[in-house]
């Protein structure tokens, strides 16, 4: 076979399934036959033209598959092995990698954004919403799937779980902490689960969709605050007896949620931001204590690389977390345009869609 099906960005508001040439496998690459993938909220920013990518690029950064072909210099893997690769595929040898910032691999700027060079799939190189995916720097990025785990059990590892957990990790949640998580989409839900795994004993989440409120409790929320039923900041401050929270995780990417997260912090607390923003943020003077509040504001892009993926899959394998309830809809790759339509419009209680070629 020399051609394959791939979901390609054509122009804003158009991602379509096209025939595309099979990629050539370089010495350090691996070719993966995709068995399951999914659509991310970031892909919707791309679809809407809010995050720019080249026309003709294959979208998607959450691959589960089987090794079809290994590059000539790749060792330690076998063709036919089931693997995942992170949404972020660091080279392992850049200055950013060696500083521990694998996601920011690379240099230069793209459309005015700072590097984010580790994010390559569906950003700077062809992505996972296709029959086949070329994984660069395979020995840094391919993570074998433990026997007995299904595709859907590990589907959240490449991005959703890695990003969600990183909200709690970058916020340095401690045993006994009170944590607020703003928005309970897939990443927010995994941030809730991550905060619980790290030892938070009071987790307050913000959500208004009933199905998401219910899953939020399953993932570890002690209180779910409905922003349609009164001021969120007032509700959280009341639940903490006026103390505020140790860590507030922003998982939506909007001005209101960012400011809400800032407002509920205790003095010295940490705002851990995961959202993808579409416009400039305003930092209000009062909640920012005019710059004197000893607060930390940290941002994180999904940690990648095979060791991160191994750890996340070990969380699943050891039954510390089951992310299967997040997969609410299933589509064939041929139906991906319908899947985009459902996901972009957030219809029918969708959290994540599983796409199978
Ligand atoms: Zn994503």
CSV table of C-alpha atoms and ligand atoms in Angstrom, one decimal:
chain,number,residue,atom,x,y,z
A,1,UNK,CA,0.0,0.0,0.0
A,2,UNK,CA,1.3,3.4,-0.8
A,3,UNK,CA,-1.6,5.6,0.1
A,4,UNK,CA,-3.5,5.9,3.4
A,5,UNK,CA,-6.5,7.8,4.8
A,6,UNK,CA,-5.8,10.9,6.9
A,7,UNK,CA,-7.8,13.7,8.5
A,8,UNK,CA,-6.3,16.8,7.1
A,9,UNK,CA,-6.6,20.5,7.9
A,10,UNK,CA,-7.7,22.3,4.7
A,11,UNK,CA,-8.8,25.7,6.0
A,12,UNK,CA,-10.5,27.1,9.1
A,13,UNK,CA,-13.7,25.1,9.9
A,14,UNK,CA,-12.6,22.3,7.4
A,15,UNK,CA,-10.8,19.1,8.5
A,16,UNK,CA,-11.5,16.4,5.9
A,17,UNK,CA,-10.5,12.8,5.3
A,18,UNK,CA,-8.1,12.6,2.4
A,19,UNK,CA,-5.9,10.1,0.7
A,20,UNK,CA,-2.3,10.8,1.5
A,21,UNK,CA,1.0,9.2,0.6
A,22,UNK,CA,2.4,6.7,3.2
A,23,UNK,CA,5.4,8.3,5.0
A,24,UNK,CA,9.0,7.2,4.4
A,25,UNK,CA,10.6,5.7,7.5
A,26,UNK,CA,13.9,7.4,8.4
A,27,UNK,CA,16.7,5.7,10.4
A,28,UNK,CA,15.4,7.0,13.8
A,29,UNK,CA,11.7,6.8,13.1
A,30,UNK,CA,9.0,4.1,13.5
A,31,UNK,CA,5.9,3.7,11.4
A,32,UNK,CA,2.8,2.9,13.6
A,33,UNK,CA,-0.4,1.4,12.2
A,34,UNK,CA,-3.0,3.3,14.2
A,35,UNK,CA,-5.5,1.1,16.0
A,36,UNK,CA,-7.3,3.8,18.1
A,37,UNK,CA,-6.9,7.5,18.3
A,38,UNK,CA,-9.1,10.5,19.4
A,39,UNK,CA,-9.9,14.2,19.0
A,40,UNK,CA,-8.6,16.7,21.4
A,41,UNK,CA,-9.9,20.1,22.4
A,42,UNK,CA,-6.7,21.5,20.9
A,43,UNK,CA,-7.7,20.0,17.6
A,44,UNK,CA,-10.9,22.1,17.8
A,45,UNK,CA,-8.8,25.3,18.2
A,46,UNK,CA,-7.0,24.2,15.1
A,47,UNK,CA,-10.3,23.5,13.3
A,48,UNK,CA,-11.6,26.9,14.1
A,49,UNK,CA,-8.3,28.5,13.0
A,50,UNK,CA,-7.5,29.8,16.5
A,51,UNK,CA,-4.3,27.8,16.6
A,52,UNK,CA,-2.5,28.0,13.2
A,53,UNK,CA,-1.1,24.9,11.4
A,54,UNK,CA,-0.1,24.4,7.8
A,55,UNK,CA,-2.7,23.5,5.3
A,56,UNK,CA,-2.6,19.8,4.3
A,57,UNK,CA,-1.3,18.8,7.8
A,58,UNK,CA,-2.7,15.6,9.3
A,59,UNK,CA,-4.3,16.4,12.7
A,60,UNK,CA,-4.2,14.4,15.9
A,61,UNK,CA,-1.7,13.7,18.7
A,62,UNK,CA,-3.1,10.8,20.7
A,63,UNK,CA,-1.9,7.6,19.1
A,64,UNK,CA,-2.5,3.9,20.1
A,65,UNK,CA,-1.2,1.4,17.6
A,66,UNK,CA,1.1,-1.4,16.4
A,67,UNK,CA,4.6,-1.1,15.1
A,68,UNK,CA,4.5,-1.6,11.4
A,69,UNK,CA,8.1,-0.7,10.5
A,70,UNK,CA,11.2,0.3,12.5
A,71,UNK,CA,13.9,2.7,11.2
A,72,UNK,CA,17.3,1.1,10.5
A,73,UNK,CA,18.9,2.6,13.6
A,74,UNK,CA,16.0,1.8,16.0
A,75,UNK,CA,16.7,-1.1,18.5
A,76,UNK,CA,14.8,-2.5,21.5
A,77,UNK,CA,11.5,-2.8,19.8
A,78,UNK,CA,9.8,-5.4,17.5
A,79,UNK,CA,7.5,-5.0,14.6
A,80,UNK,CA,4.0,-6.1,15.6
A,81,UNK,CA,4.4,-4.7,19.2
A,82,UNK,CA,1.5,-2.7,20.6
A,83,UNK,CA,2.7,0.8,21.6
A,84,UNK,CA,1.6,4.3,22.4
A,85,UNK,CA,3.5,7.5,21.9
A,86,UNK,CA,2.9,10.7,23.8
A,87,UNK,CA,1.3,13.7,22.2
A,88,UNK,CA,4.6,15.4,22.8
A,89,UNK,CA,7.5,13.7,21.1
A,90,UNK,CA,10.8,15.1,22.5
A,91,UNK,CA,14.0,14.4,20.7
A,92,UNK,CA,15.8,13.7,24.0
A,93,UNK,CA,18.9,15.6,23.0
A,94,UNK,CA,17.9,19.3,22.7
A,95,UNK,CA,18.9,21.9,25.2
A,96,UNK,CA,15.3,22.1,26.3
A,97,UNK,CA,15.2,18.4,26.9
A,98,UNK,CA,18.4,18.5,28.8
A,99,UNK,CA,17.0,21.3,31.0
A,100,UNK,CA,14.1,18.9,31.8
A,101,UNK,CA,11.6,20.8,29.6
A,102,UNK,CA,10.9,18.1,27.1
A,103,UNK,CA,7.7,19.6,25.8
A,104,UNK,CA,9.6,22.8,24.8
A,105,UNK,CA,12.1,20.9,22.7
A,106,UNK,CA,13.4,22.9,19.7
A,107,UNK,CA,14.1,26.6,19.1
A,108,UNK,CA,12.7,29.6,17.4
A,109,UNK,CA,9.1,30.8,17.4
A,110,UNK,CA,6.1,29.8,15.4
A,111,UNK,CA,3.5,32.4,14.6
A,112,UNK,CA,4.6,34.5,17.6
A,113,UNK,CA,4.3,31.6,20.0
A,114,UNK,CA,7.4,30.4,21.9
A,115,UNK,CA,8.8,27.1,20.8
A,116,UNK,CA,6.6,24.2,22.2
A,117,UNK,CA,8.8,22.3,19.8
A,118,UNK,CA,8.2,19.0,21.5
A,119,UNK,CA,4.6,19.1,20.3
A,120,UNK,CA,5.1,17.9,16.7
A,121,UNK,CA,2.1,15.5,15.9
A,122,UNK,CA,-0.6,17.4,14.3
A,123,UNK,CA,1.3,20.7,14.9
A,124,UNK,CA,4.5,20.7,12.8
A,125,UNK,CA,4.4,17.1,11.4
A,126,UNK,CA,1.6,14.8,10.3
A,127,UNK,CA,-0.5,13.5,13.2
A,128,UNK,CA,-2.4,10.5,14.4
A,129,UNK,CA,-5.8,10.8,12.9
A,130,UNK,CA,-4.8,8.5,10.0
A,131,UNK,CA,-4.2,4.9,9.2
A,132,UNK,CA,-0.5,5.2,9.8
A,133,UNK,CA,1.7,7.6,11.8
A,134,UNK,CA,5.4,8.3,11.6
A,135,UNK,CA,6.9,8.6,15.1
A,136,UNK,CA,10.1,10.6,15.2
A,137,UNK,CA,12.9,9.7,17.6
A,138,UNK,CA,11.2,6.3,18.2
A,139,UNK,CA,13.6,5.2,20.9
A,140,UNK,CA,12.7,8.2,23.0
A,141,UNK,CA,9.0,8.0,22.3
A,142,UNK,CA,7.6,4.5,21.8
A,143,UNK,CA,6.1,3.0,24.9
A,144,UNK,CA,5.0,-0.7,24.8
A,145,UNK,CA,1.5,-1.3,26.1
A,146,UNK,CA,1.4,-3.7,29.0
A,147,UNK,CA,-0.3,-7.1,28.2
A,148,UNK,CA,-3.9,-7.1,29.1
A,149,UNK,CA,-4.6,-3.4,28.7
A,150,UNK,CA,-7.0,-2.5,25.9
A,151,UNK,CA,-6.6,0.4,23.5
A,152,UNK,CA,-9.4,2.3,25.2
A,153,UNK,CA,-7.7,1.8,28.6
A,154,UNK,CA,-4.6,3.6,27.5
A,155,UNK,CA,-6.1,6.1,25.0
A,156,UNK,CA,-6.0,8.9,27.6
A,157,UNK,CA,-2.3,8.4,28.3
A,158,UNK,CA,-0.7,10.3,25.4
A,159,UNK,CA,-2.3,13.6,26.2
A,160,UNK,CA,-5.4,13.8,28.5
A,161,UNK,CA,-4.0,12.0,31.5
A,162,UNK,CA,-0.5,13.3,31.0
A,163,UNK,CA,-1.7,16.9,30.8
A,164,UNK,CA,-4.4,16.6,33.5
A,165,UNK,CA,-1.9,15.0,36.0
A,166,UNK,CA,0.7,17.6,35.1
A,167,UNK,CA,-1.7,20.3,36.4
A,168,UNK,CA,-1.5,18.7,39.9
A,169,UNK,CA,2.2,17.9,39.5
A,170,UNK,CA,3.2,21.4,38.4
A,171,UNK,CA,1.0,22.8,41.2
A,172,UNK,CA,3.1,20.7,43.6
A,173,UNK,CA,0.0,19.4,45.4
A,174,UNK,CA,0.8,18.1,48.9
A,175,UNK,CA,-0.8,15.6,51.2
A,176,UNK,CA,-3.7,17.3,52.9
A,177,UNK,CA,-4.0,20.1,50.4
A,178,UNK,CA,-7.2,21.7,49.3
A,179,UNK,CA,-7.3,21.9,45.5
A,180,UNK,CA,-9.8,23.6,43.2
A,181,UNK,CA,-10.1,22.5,39.6
A,182,UNK,CA,-11.8,24.9,37.2
A,183,UNK,CA,-13.8,23.0,34.4
A,184,UNK,CA,-14.3,19.2,34.3
A,185,UNK,CA,-13.7,18.4,30.6
A,186,UNK,CA,-11.5,15.4,30.0
A,187,UNK,CA,-8.3,17.2,31.1
A,188,UNK,CA,-9.9,18.8,34.1
A,189,UNK,CA,-11.3,15.4,35.2
A,190,UNK,CA,-7.7,13.9,35.0
A,191,UNK,CA,-6.4,16.9,36.9
A,192,UNK,CA,-9.0,16.0,39.6
A,193,UNK,CA,-7.8,12.4,39.6
A,194,UNK,CA,-4.1,13.6,39.7
A,195,UNK,CA,-4.8,15.9,42.7
A,196,UNK,CA,-6.3,13.0,44.5
A,197,UNK,CA,-3.4,10.6,43.7
A,198,UNK,CA,-1.0,13.3,44.9
A,199,UNK,CA,-2.7,13.5,48.3
A,200,UNK,CA,-5.2,16.4,48.2
A,201,UNK,CA,-7.8,15.7,50.8
A,202,UNK,CA,-10.3,18.4,49.7
A,203,UNK,CA,-11.0,18.7,46.0
A,204,UNK,CA,-13.5,21.3,44.8
A,205,UNK,CA,-14.3,21.2,41.1
A,206,UNK,CA,-16.2,23.7,39.0
A,207,UNK,CA,-18.7,22.4,36.4
A,208,UNK,CA,-22.3,22.7,35.5
A,209,UNK,CA,-23.0,19.8,33.1
A,210,UNK,CA,-24.7,17.1,35.2
A,211,UNK,CA,-23.0,14.1,33.6
A,212,UNK,CA,-19.6,15.8,34.1
A,213,UNK,CA,-20.4,16.7,37.7
A,214,UNK,CA,-21.1,13.0,38.3
A,215,UNK,CA,-17.9,11.8,36.7
A,216,UNK,CA,-16.0,14.5,38.6
A,217,UNK,CA,-17.1,12.9,41.9
A,218,UNK,CA,-15.9,9.5,40.6
A,219,UNK,CA,-12.6,11.0,39.7
A,220,UNK,CA,-12.1,12.4,43.2
A,221,UNK,CA,-14.1,15.6,43.7
A,222,UNK,CA,-15.4,16.1,47.2
A,223,UNK,CA,-17.5,19.1,46.2
A,224,UNK,CA,-18.7,20.1,42.8
A,225,UNK,CA,-19.5,23.8,42.5
A,226,UNK,CA,-22.0,24.8,39.8
A,227,UNK,CA,-21.2,28.2,38.4
A,228,UNK,CA,-24.7,28.7,37.2
A,229,UNK,CA,-25.9,28.6,40.8
A,230,UNK,CA,-24.0,31.5,42.2
A,231,UNK,CA,-20.6,33.1,42.2
A,232,UNK,CA,-17.9,30.4,42.0
A,233,UNK,CA,-15.4,32.3,44.1
A,234,UNK,CA,-17.9,32.9,46.9
A,235,UNK,CA,-18.9,29.2,46.8
A,236,UNK,CA,-15.2,28.0,47.0
A,237,UNK,CA,-14.3,30.6,49.7
A,238,UNK,CA,-17.3,29.4,51.8
A,239,UNK,CA,-16.3,25.7,51.4
A,240,UNK,CA,-12.8,26.6,52.7
A,241,UNK,CA,-14.0,28.7,55.6
A,242,UNK,CA,-12.5,31.7,53.9
A,243,UNK,CA,-9.0,30.2,53.7
A,244,UNK,CA,-8.8,29.8,49.9
A,245,UNK,CA,-7.2,26.8,48.2
A,246,UNK,CA,-3.6,25.7,48.2
A,247,UNK,CA,-3.6,25.0,44.5
A,248,UNK,CA,-6.1,26.1,41.8
A,249,UNK,CA,-5.9,24.3,38.5
A,250,UNK,CA,-7.3,26.1,35.4
A,251,UNK,CA,-8.4,23.5,32.8
A,252,UNK,CA,-10.4,25.6,30.3
A,253,UNK,CA,-8.4,28.4,28.9
A,254,UNK,CA,-10.7,31.4,29.5
A,255,UNK,CA,-10.3,34.7,31.2
A,256,UNK,CA,-13.1,34.0,33.7
A,257,UNK,CA,-11.7,30.7,34.8
A,258,UNK,CA,-8.1,32.0,35.0
A,259,UNK,CA,-9.3,34.9,37.2
A,260,UNK,CA,-11.5,32.7,39.3
A,261,UNK,CA,-8.5,30.4,39.9
A,262,UNK,CA,-6.4,33.5,41.0
A,263,UNK,CA,-9.1,34.8,43.3
A,264,UNK,CA,-9.6,31.5,45.3
A,265,UNK,CA,-5.9,31.1,46.0
A,266,UNK,CA,-4.7,31.3,49.6
A,267,UNK,CA,-1.8,33.7,50.1
A,268,UNK,CA,1.2,31.9,48.7
A,269,UNK,CA,-0.9,29.4,46.8
A,270,UNK,CA,-0.2,28.2,43.3
A,271,UNK,CA,-2.3,28.7,40.1
A,272,UNK,CA,-1.5,25.8,37.8
A,273,UNK,CA,-2.8,26.6,34.3
A,274,UNK,CA,-3.5,23.9,31.7
A,275,UNK,CA,-6.0,25.7,29.4
A,276,UNK,CA,-5.2,26.7,25.9
A,277,UNK,CA,-6.1,30.4,25.6
A,278,UNK,CA,-7.3,32.1,22.5
A,279,UNK,CA,-6.7,35.7,23.5
A,280,UNK,CA,-4.5,37.8,25.9
A,281,UNK,CA,-5.1,37.4,29.6
A,282,UNK,CA,-5.7,40.2,32.0
A,283,UNK,CA,-4.3,39.8,35.5
A,284,UNK,CA,-6.5,41.8,38.0
A,285,UNK,CA,-4.6,43.8,40.5
A,286,UNK,CA,-6.6,42.9,43.7
A,287,UNK,CA,-6.4,39.0,43.5
A,288,UNK,CA,-2.8,39.5,42.3
A,289,UNK,CA,-2.1,41.4,45.5
A,290,UNK,CA,-0.5,44.1,43.3
A,291,UNK,CA,2.2,41.6,42.7
A,292,UNK,CA,2.9,41.0,46.5
A,293,UNK,CA,0.9,37.8,47.2
A,294,UNK,CA,3.8,35.3,47.1
A,295,UNK,CA,1.7,33.4,44.5
A,296,UNK,CA,3.0,31.1,41.8
A,297,UNK,CA,1.5,31.0,38.4
A,298,UNK,CA,2.8,27.9,36.4
A,299,UNK,CA,1.9,26.7,33.0
A,300,UNK,CA,2.5,23.2,31.6
A,301,UNK,CA,2.4,21.6,28.2
A,302,UNK,CA,1.6,17.8,28.3
A,303,UNK,CA,4.8,15.9,29.3
A,304,UNK,CA,5.8,13.3,26.8
A,305,UNK,CA,8.4,10.6,26.1
A,306,UNK,CA,8.3,6.9,26.7
A,307,UNK,CA,9.1,7.0,30.5
A,308,UNK,CA,6.2,9.4,31.1
A,309,UNK,CA,3.9,7.0,29.1
A,310,UNK,CA,5.2,4.0,31.0
A,311,UNK,CA,4.3,5.6,34.3
A,312,UNK,CA,0.9,6.6,33.2
A,313,UNK,CA,0.1,3.2,31.9
A,314,UNK,CA,1.3,1.8,35.2
A,315,UNK,CA,-1.3,3.9,37.0
A,316,UNK,CA,-3.9,2.2,34.8
A,317,UNK,CA,-2.4,-1.3,35.1
A,318,UNK,CA,-2.3,-1.0,38.9
A,319,UNK,CA,-5.9,0.0,39.0
A,320,UNK,CA,-5.2,3.4,40.6
A,321,UNK,CA,-7.4,5.1,38.0
A,322,UNK,CA,-9.8,3.9,35.3
A,323,UNK,CA,-10.2,6.5,32.5
A,324,UNK,CA,-12.6,4.4,30.4
A,325,UNK,CA,-15.7,6.4,31.5
A,326,UNK,CA,-14.2,9.4,29.6
A,327,UNK,CA,-14.6,7.6,26.3
A,328,UNK,CA,-18.3,8.3,25.5
A,329,UNK,CA,-18.5,7.9,21.7
A,330,UNK,CA,-16.9,5.6,19.1
A,331,UNK,CA,-16.4,6.3,15.4
A,332,UNK,CA,-14.6,4.7,12.4
A,333,UNK,CA,-11.9,6.9,10.8
A,334,UNK,CA,-14.2,7.1,7.8
A,335,UNK,CA,-16.7,9.0,10.0
A,336,UNK,CA,-14.2,11.4,11.5
A,337,UNK,CA,-15.9,14.5,10.1
A,338,UNK,CA,-19.1,13.5,11.9
A,339,UNK,CA,-17.0,12.9,15.1
A,340,UNK,CA,-15.5,16.4,14.7
A,341,UNK,CA,-19.0,17.9,14.4
A,342,UNK,CA,-20.2,16.2,17.5
A,343,UNK,CA,-17.0,17.0,19.5
A,344,UNK,CA,-16.7,20.6,18.4
A,345,UNK,CA,-20.4,21.3,19.3
A,346,UNK,CA,-20.2,19.3,22.5
A,347,UNK,CA,-23.4,17.4,21.7
A,348,UNK,CA,-24.8,14.3,23.4
A,349,UNK,CA,-22.7,14.6,26.5
A,350,UNK,CA,-19.5,13.9,24.7
A,351,UNK,CA,-16.3,13.7,26.7
A,352,UNK,CA,-13.9,11.8,24.3
A,353,UNK,CA,-14.5,10.0,21.1
A,354,UNK,CA,-12.5,6.8,20.2
A,355,UNK,CA,-11.6,6.7,16.5
A,356,UNK,CA,-10.7,3.4,14.9
A,357,UNK,CA,-9.2,3.1,11.4
B,1,LIG,ZN1,-4.4,17.4,23.1
